[in-house]
Amino acid sequence: MLRKTRIALASLFFAGITLLFIGIGQDWWGWMAKIQFLPALLKVFSSALALNVAVVAGLILLTLIFGRIYCSVICPLGVMQDIISWLQRKIYKARTGKTRRYSHSRELKAVRYGVWVLFCAALIAGVQVIVALVAPYSAYGRIVRSMVSPSGWQVPVIAAVTFVAVAVLAWTGGRTWCNTICPVGTTLSFFSRFAMFRPVIDTEKCVKCRACERACKASCIDVDGGKIDYSRCVDCFDCIGSCKLSGLKYRFAWKSGAKSAETAEKGVDAGKRAFIAGAMIAGATTLKAQEMKLDGGLADILPKQKPERKNRLVPFGAKSEKDFYSKCTACQLCVSACPNNVLRPSTDLMHLMQPEMSYENGWCRPECTECSQVCPAGAITAITPEEKTAEHIGRAVVDLELCLANTEDVACGNCSRHCPAGAIKMVKNEKGKAVPAVMEELCMGCGACEFLCPVRPISAIHVDGLKSHIKE
Amino acid sequence: MKDISRRDFLKMTGAGAAAIGVTACENAAKSTLPPTVIDKTPGEMVLRSCGEDKVSLLGYGCMRWPMIKDDNGKDIIDQAAVNELVDYAMAHGVNYYDTSPVYLQGQSEEATAKALLRYPRDSWFLATKLSNFSNYTYENSVKMYKRSLEIFQTDHIDYYLLHSISGGDAFRQRYEDTGIMDFLLEEKKKGHIRKLGLSFHGHKEGFDELMELHEKYHWDFVQIQMNFVDWNHAAGRNTNASYLYEELDKREIPIVIMEPLLGGRLANLPGPVAERLKGKEPSKSIASWSFRFSGSHPRVLSILSGMTYMENLEDNVDTFTHFKPLEKDDYEFLDEMALMIRDYPLINCNMCQYCMPCPYGIDIPNIFKYYNDTINNGTFVQNAEQENYQKLRKRYLTGYNKAIETIRQADHCIACNQCSPHCPQSLRIPRELQRIDEYIEKLKQGKL
């Protein structure tokens, strides 16, 4: 019963969060992303909103009462591993006719706490790449996004490497990832070892048949010692049903002895990965000069290239560049939510995988607040369209040397015509040509001008981010 | 309108009764005989005569051949499909093929030639044009003419057109002042051009000037835009087809019809109009009404249809092999339909692609097509009070993004207006694009 409930709940969460990353059902299961531990915790660090404190406190309380239920129900990466090891067991059984057996193993302390310390250091130092790399929820998000709609090559490659690593570990050893690498698992383990409810071996009934030990994906049951390592137990309840003698019970058992303490072997240092951001070379094609005007066909259009921005752009609803990047866990949810192709994963080393905002493929439309609704980490706070129009995230800058209205004999004004804030006026220059001028105080930084500028590949008007967003 | 319809009707029945007659189209002035032959053998293509030529009433407009992408993503004509279409057309008596050096990014002549050259030269009539729009010097024009002969591996063009002339000024500028008209007349004398004519788009005064020039040049045939809407309700600076037809008929000049379907728009009509047409002839296609309209006018030599798909061709062949002229009340009915159509805010784009390529990459014809299609099929979003507004809005916007690549949408139009002068329908293209852009923007912001 317990196991079935766990599977049912886990399936719900897993399906909901997966659909969320695919981009379906924000209204229905958007809350599932909001109760993910790490994003919520980061939110507490940065903006101690009551809601976020409540989420973190709730999750800790949940763990203190029931153990690491979080890891087997709420965490999508955890459920993904369960699915992989379940598949492995099925295949194993089909091939050999035998049931796959897990066995007890010792806690790999050096690796486990080493990774955790490294993670905390990265968090404090603001090295988001490391934080994002091992954060379970974000890692899962990248895997789904890379399958659904890959962007660039960096994130898909990282997602693939993560997936292979997690999958291999799940295939060979059940929950090894969660109990050696995952910083959330380790954090929750500090609480789960004091959990009020936990599976307990009834030493009276136990005949040491090891059925439970073999069923344990977390390898945390030590039948010989008569102990369970509650820091590693994820409350999957597989052991409960495995005991034919009802020698294992999930029950209230406060203070009934902690985990076994064994000396850990010296772990191998977590390997470091080097990322190389490739230089994008845009193929430059030019309009062919025609001998005569032929009818039909589409003119070749150069793809737009990212302009050099004085400051990075971060979405409406964020506070500042610094604040945004310190909170973001690179889960890609905003990227998947953005309907205007404005957000994409960064490729530069400092912000690898965290979203980058740019206007080559679209602009940040006034009626859209999608990313602000989905962000679970508080990097982008929820805003309404009205609040959006009262926020300034950047400022448009005109490069008259590129501007058609200035260089060619053509009246353009497309930027001015489309500016939703009315911040671009066409003014007569000394040559008598109407050229765009930006009213700085009115410009919101939405990028309509940049996206709709006919000059390619670099627009004649582009938006520089504001260090801190201005809210009216 | 009604009077003219009746008159036409009488004329038409007169021609039908005479059953046989010959137009001397080289020397139109001398003949007062009934102008055309209507071959009414059921199951066979209707033929009309122009001098010794027996021309199929259904002509093939080679401006809309099916396109595919080549390995480099370039649009090219689907030659295999063209061959198949031409095979079917030839087998069913279509013998008039109308092309131009500028059609389909300059690929039309070659593709048409490839398909036709598989048949004896005397089994098809070649109609092509001197499309010297951008460069009308003597040298360039002669080059263009010679290239057409070369492509079709022939020493003569059956029907040669001065392409899209709007009046006397345009004619003088492009043909007379450069001396190219003398060259063409010389070529005609030598038999390299069998019939010399022109295609016309423009206002009445321009047409009158060209008719005056008939005294001097004796146009062998004239190509005009004619259909049941343009008959008395021509849009923009275009002239009512009833006037053009009368003037040409008076001078006994054979008429070739272009845009009988307005680029397919008259086959895809607003729901209520389509229902009325279907109500009258449930088993006949909507398009067949337009072809019957044009074909019922006896001075018409051939009706050009740009049949992209086999289904279009089969349907038209059926219309012209079992040709049923319109009855008197049919004209009145069609005029009523024309008035109904005029009440819809449609954009009069016939997808001829003359405006393309837009130097800024805008997909002009497809933007107009999407807009028109949604009006016709009732998915155009009127206002926020409408039933299912949110659903319709989403459907409209998703459909727009699917139909037109983001960077080729109306919001990218900078209104440089390079397109408008090329438009035979005299659309103010940037204005229409901005109108659509504003509509889409309102729809996006939910402020409709």
PDB file of C-alpha atoms in Angstrom, chain A residues 22-172:
ATOM      1  CA  ILE A  22       7.637  20.486 -22.464  1.00  0.00           C
ATOM      2  CA  GLY A  23       5.543  23.612 -21.995  1.00  0.00           C
ATOM      3  CA  ILE A  24       2.123  22.198 -21.145  1.00  0.00           C
ATOM      4  CA  GLY A  25      -0.109  22.893 -18.177  1.00  0.00           C
ATOM      5  CA  GLN A  26       1.499  25.748 -16.274  1.00  0.00           C
ATOM      6  CA  ASP A  27      -1.868  26.513 -14.718  1.00  0.00           C
ATOM      7  CA  TRP A  28      -2.408  22.992 -13.502  1.00  0.00           C
ATOM      8  CA  TRP A  29       0.930  21.775 -12.220  1.00  0.00           C
ATOM      9  CA  GLY A  30       3.025  24.915 -12.135  1.00  0.00           C
ATOM     10  CA  TRP A  31       3.057  24.599  -8.343  1.00  0.00           C
ATOM     11  CA  MET A  32       5.061  21.379  -8.631  1.00  0.00           C
ATOM     12  CA  ALA A  33       8.055  23.387  -9.758  1.00  0.00           C
ATOM     13  CA  LYS A  34       7.589  25.810  -6.895  1.00  0.00           C
ATOM     14  CA  ILE A  35       8.104  23.150  -4.233  1.00  0.00           C
ATOM     15  CA  GLN A  36      11.448  21.972  -5.580  1.00  0.00           C
ATOM     16  CA  PHE A  37      13.954  22.194  -2.758  1.00  0.00           C
ATOM     17  CA  LEU A  38      16.957  23.910  -4.237  1.00  0.00           C
ATOM     18  CA  PRO A  39      15.172  26.667  -6.165  1.00  0.00           C
ATOM     19  CA  ALA A  40      13.059  27.345  -3.087  1.00  0.00           C
ATOM     20  CA  LEU A  41      16.102  27.416  -0.835  1.00  0.00           C
ATOM     21  CA  LEU A  42      17.913  29.848  -3.105  1.00  0.00           C
ATOM     22  CA  LYS A  43      14.861  32.037  -3.006  1.00  0.00           C
ATOM     23  CA  VAL A  44      15.034  32.092   0.803  1.00  0.00           C
ATOM     24  CA  PHE A  45      18.668  33.175   0.704  1.00  0.00           C
ATOM     25  CA  SER A  46      17.925  36.058  -1.565  1.00  0.00           C
ATOM     26  CA  SER A  47      14.470  37.259  -0.712  1.00  0.00           C
ATOM     27  CA  ALA A  48      13.111  35.908   2.529  1.00  0.00           C
ATOM     28  CA  LEU A  49       9.547  35.871   1.319  1.00  0.00           C
ATOM     29  CA  ALA A  50       7.185  34.108   3.668  1.00  0.00           C
ATOM     30  CA  LEU A  51       6.074  31.751   0.933  1.00  0.00           C
ATOM     31  CA  ASN A  52       9.563  30.503   0.151  1.00  0.00           C
ATOM     32  CA  VAL A  53      10.460  30.116   3.804  1.00  0.00           C
ATOM     33  CA  ALA A  54       7.302  28.102   4.168  1.00  0.00           C
ATOM     34  CA  VAL A  55       8.212  25.847   1.245  1.00  0.00           C
ATOM     35  CA  VAL A  56      11.712  25.153   2.554  1.00  0.00           C
ATOM     36  CA  ALA A  57      10.514  24.738   6.106  1.00  0.00           C
ATOM     37  CA  GLY A  58       7.725  22.493   4.871  1.00  0.00           C
ATOM     38  CA  LEU A  59      10.125  20.261   2.977  1.00  0.00           C
ATOM     39  CA  ILE A  60      12.477  20.022   5.939  1.00  0.00           C
ATOM     40  CA  LEU A  61       9.554  19.256   8.200  1.00  0.00           C
ATOM     41  CA  LEU A  62       8.345  16.638   5.732  1.00  0.00           C
ATOM     42  CA  THR A  63      11.767  15.035   5.850  1.00  0.00           C
ATOM     43  CA  LEU A  64      11.932  15.254   9.635  1.00  0.00           C
ATOM     44  CA  ILE A  65       8.610  13.499   9.922  1.00  0.00           C
ATOM     45  CA  PHE A  66       8.615  10.983   7.064  1.00  0.00           C
ATOM     46  CA  GLY A  67      12.222  10.811   5.836  1.00  0.00           C
ATOM     47  CA  ARG A  68      13.374  11.532   2.298  1.00  0.00           C
ATOM     48  CA  ILE A  69       9.935  11.150   0.721  1.00  0.00           C
ATOM     49  CA  TYR A  70      10.953  14.202  -1.307  1.00  0.00           C
ATOM     50  CA  CYS A  71      13.591  12.174  -3.150  1.00  0.00           C
ATOM     51  CA  SER A  72      11.247   9.425  -4.254  1.00  0.00           C
ATOM     52  CA  VAL A  73       8.162  11.493  -4.989  1.00  0.00           C
ATOM     53  CA  ILE A  74       8.827  15.159  -5.690  1.00  0.00           C
ATOM     54  CA  CYS A  75      12.269  15.138  -7.293  1.00  0.00           C
ATOM     55  CA  PRO A  76      11.938  14.396 -11.022  1.00  0.00           C
ATOM     56  CA  LEU A  77      15.547  13.251 -11.337  1.00  0.00           C
ATOM     57  CA  GLY A  78      14.981  10.792  -8.504  1.00  0.00           C
ATOM     58  CA  VAL A  79      11.862   9.371 -10.118  1.00  0.00           C
ATOM     59  CA  MET A  80      13.700   9.177 -13.433  1.00  0.00           C
ATOM     60  CA  GLN A  81      16.332   6.994 -11.762  1.00  0.00           C
ATOM     61  CA  ASP A  82      13.628   4.792 -10.290  1.00  0.00           C
ATOM     62  CA  ILE A  83      12.203   4.320 -13.752  1.00  0.00           C
ATOM     63  CA  ILE A  84      15.618   3.442 -15.156  1.00  0.00           C
ATOM     64  CA  SER A  85      16.395   0.910 -12.432  1.00  0.00           C
ATOM     65  CA  TRP A  86      12.901  -0.547 -12.785  1.00  0.00           C
ATOM     66  CA  LEU A  87      13.539  -0.993 -16.505  1.00  0.00           C
ATOM     67  CA  GLN A  88      16.885  -2.560 -15.743  1.00  0.00           C
ATOM     68  CA  ARG A  89      15.237  -5.053 -13.379  1.00  0.00           C
ATOM     69  CA  LYS A  90      12.618  -5.930 -15.998  1.00  0.00           C
ATOM     70  CA  ILE A  91      15.232  -6.497 -18.660  1.00  0.00           C
ATOM     71  CA  TYR A  92      17.434  -8.431 -16.272  1.00  0.00           C
ATOM     72  CA  LYS A  93      14.527 -10.685 -15.392  1.00  0.00           C
ATOM     73  CA  ALA A  94      13.545 -11.203 -19.008  1.00  0.00           C
ATOM     74  CA  ARG A  95      17.110 -12.087 -19.956  1.00  0.00           C
ATOM     75  CA  THR A  96      18.167 -14.276 -17.063  1.00  0.00           C
ATOM     76  CA  GLY A  97      14.901 -15.298 -15.471  1.00  0.00           C
ATOM     77  CA  LYS A  98      16.327 -14.137 -12.160  1.00  0.00           C
ATOM     78  CA  THR A  99      15.468 -11.209  -9.976  1.00  0.00           C
ATOM     79  CA  ARG A 100      18.043  -8.462  -9.903  1.00  0.00           C
ATOM     80  CA  ARG A 101      19.611  -8.122  -6.487  1.00  0.00           C
ATOM     81  CA  TYR A 102      20.979  -5.024  -4.856  1.00  0.00           C
ATOM     82  CA  SER A 103      23.311  -5.349  -1.925  1.00  0.00           C
ATOM     83  CA  HIS A 104      24.316  -3.236   0.971  1.00  0.00           C
ATOM     84  CA  SER A 105      27.208  -0.893   0.432  1.00  0.00           C
ATOM     85  CA  ARG A 106      28.984   1.541   2.580  1.00  0.00           C
ATOM     86  CA  GLU A 107      28.381   5.216   2.397  1.00  0.00           C
ATOM     87  CA  LEU A 108      30.941   6.900   0.146  1.00  0.00           C
ATOM     88  CA  LYS A 109      31.521   9.675   2.597  1.00  0.00           C
ATOM     89  CA  ALA A 110      34.447  11.364   0.958  1.00  0.00           C
ATOM     90  CA  VAL A 111      32.651  11.792  -2.323  1.00  0.00           C
ATOM     91  CA  ARG A 112      29.324  12.574  -0.788  1.00  0.00           C
ATOM     92  CA  TYR A 113      30.443  15.280   1.583  1.00  0.00           C
ATOM     93  CA  GLY A 114      33.195  16.401  -0.738  1.00  0.00           C
ATOM     94  CA  VAL A 115      30.656  17.186  -3.430  1.00  0.00           C
ATOM     95  CA  TRP A 116      28.390  18.800  -0.893  1.00  0.00           C
ATOM     96  CA  VAL A 117      31.111  21.100   0.444  1.00  0.00           C
ATOM     97  CA  LEU A 118      32.157  21.964  -3.080  1.00  0.00           C
ATOM     98  CA  PHE A 119      28.559  22.707  -3.927  1.00  0.00           C
ATOM     99  CA  CYS A 120      28.088  24.966  -0.909  1.00  0.00           C
ATOM    100  CA  ALA A 121      31.316  26.760  -1.727  1.00  0.00           C
ATOM    101  CA  ALA A 122      30.150  27.282  -5.285  1.00  0.00           C
ATOM    102  CA  LEU A 123      26.848  28.568  -4.017  1.00  0.00           C
ATOM    103  CA  ILE A 124      28.485  31.080  -1.717  1.00  0.00           C
ATOM    104  CA  ALA A 125      31.067  32.095  -4.286  1.00  0.00           C
ATOM    105  CA  GLY A 126      28.357  32.443  -6.896  1.00  0.00           C
ATOM    106  CA  VAL A 127      29.858  29.915  -9.289  1.00  0.00           C
ATOM    107  CA  GLN A 128      26.503  29.105 -10.800  1.00  0.00           C
ATOM    108  CA  VAL A 129      27.893  26.671 -13.331  1.00  0.00           C
ATOM    109  CA  ILE A 130      28.689  24.126 -10.610  1.00  0.00           C
ATOM    110  CA  VAL A 131      25.451  24.778  -8.785  1.00  0.00           C
ATOM    111  CA  ALA A 132      23.413  24.338 -11.921  1.00  0.00           C
ATOM    112  CA  LEU A 133      25.346  21.271 -13.021  1.00  0.00           C
ATOM    113  CA  VAL A 134      24.440  19.105 -10.026  1.00  0.00           C
ATOM    114  CA  ALA A 135      21.116  20.627  -8.992  1.00  0.00           C
ATOM    115  CA  PRO A 136      18.787  17.671  -9.598  1.00  0.00           C
ATOM    116  CA  TYR A 137      15.679  19.515 -10.707  1.00  0.00           C
ATOM    117  CA  SER A 138      17.590  21.726 -13.140  1.00  0.00           C
ATOM    118  CA  ALA A 139      19.551  18.745 -14.467  1.00  0.00           C
ATOM    119  CA  TYR A 140      16.270  17.017 -15.225  1.00  0.00           C
ATOM    120  CA  GLY A 141      14.878  20.150 -16.850  1.00  0.00           C
ATOM    121  CA  ARG A 142      17.855  20.344 -19.185  1.00  0.00           C
ATOM    122  CA  ILE A 143      17.459  16.705 -20.139  1.00  0.00           C
ATOM    123  CA  VAL A 144      13.812  17.199 -21.090  1.00  0.00           C
ATOM    124  CA  ARG A 145      14.430  20.483 -22.890  1.00  0.00           C
ATOM    125  CA  SER A 146      17.317  19.043 -24.843  1.00  0.00           C
ATOM    126  CA  MET A 147      15.092  16.273 -26.064  1.00  0.00           C
ATOM    127  CA  VAL A 148      12.079  18.444 -26.830  1.00  0.00           C
ATOM    128  CA  SER A 149      13.754  21.432 -28.425  1.00  0.00           C
ATOM    129  CA  PRO A 150      17.526  21.579 -28.205  1.00  0.00           C
ATOM    130  CA  SER A 151      19.103  25.005 -28.317  1.00  0.00           C
ATOM    131  CA  GLY A 152      22.716  25.356 -29.345  1.00  0.00           C
ATOM    132  CA  TRP A 153      25.016  22.423 -28.672  1.00  0.00           C
ATOM    133  CA  GLN A 154      26.360  23.183 -25.212  1.00  0.00           C
ATOM    134  CA  VAL A 155      23.263  22.534 -23.157  1.00  0.00           C
ATOM    135  CA  PRO A 156      22.263  19.377 -25.048  1.00  0.00           C
ATOM    136  CA  VAL A 157      25.801  18.032 -24.630  1.00  0.00           C
ATOM    137  CA  ILE A 158      25.791  18.759 -20.896  1.00  0.00           C
ATOM    138  CA  ALA A 159      22.306  17.291 -20.593  1.00  0.00           C
ATOM    139  CA  ALA A 160      23.372  14.178 -22.468  1.00  0.00           C
ATOM    140  CA  VAL A 161      26.458  13.724 -20.274  1.00  0.00           C
ATOM    141  CA  THR A 162      24.336  14.230 -17.146  1.00  0.00           C
ATOM    142  CA  PHE A 163      21.745  11.795 -18.400  1.00  0.00           C
ATOM    143  CA  VAL A 164      24.308   9.132 -19.231  1.00  0.00           C
ATOM    144  CA  ALA A 165      26.019   9.525 -15.852  1.00  0.00           C
ATOM    145  CA  VAL A 166      22.753   9.391 -13.915  1.00  0.00           C
ATOM    146  CA  ALA A 167      21.382   6.572 -16.039  1.00  0.00           C
ATOM    147  CA  VAL A 168      24.529   4.435 -15.734  1.00  0.00           C
ATOM    148  CA  LEU A 169      24.527   4.877 -11.970  1.00  0.00           C
ATOM    149  CA  ALA A 170      20.812   4.078 -11.759  1.00  0.00           C
ATOM    150  CA  TRP A 171      21.230   1.078 -14.033  1.00  0.00           C
ATOM    151  CA  THR A 172      24.074  -0.398 -12.017  1.00  0.00           C
TER     152      THR A 172
END
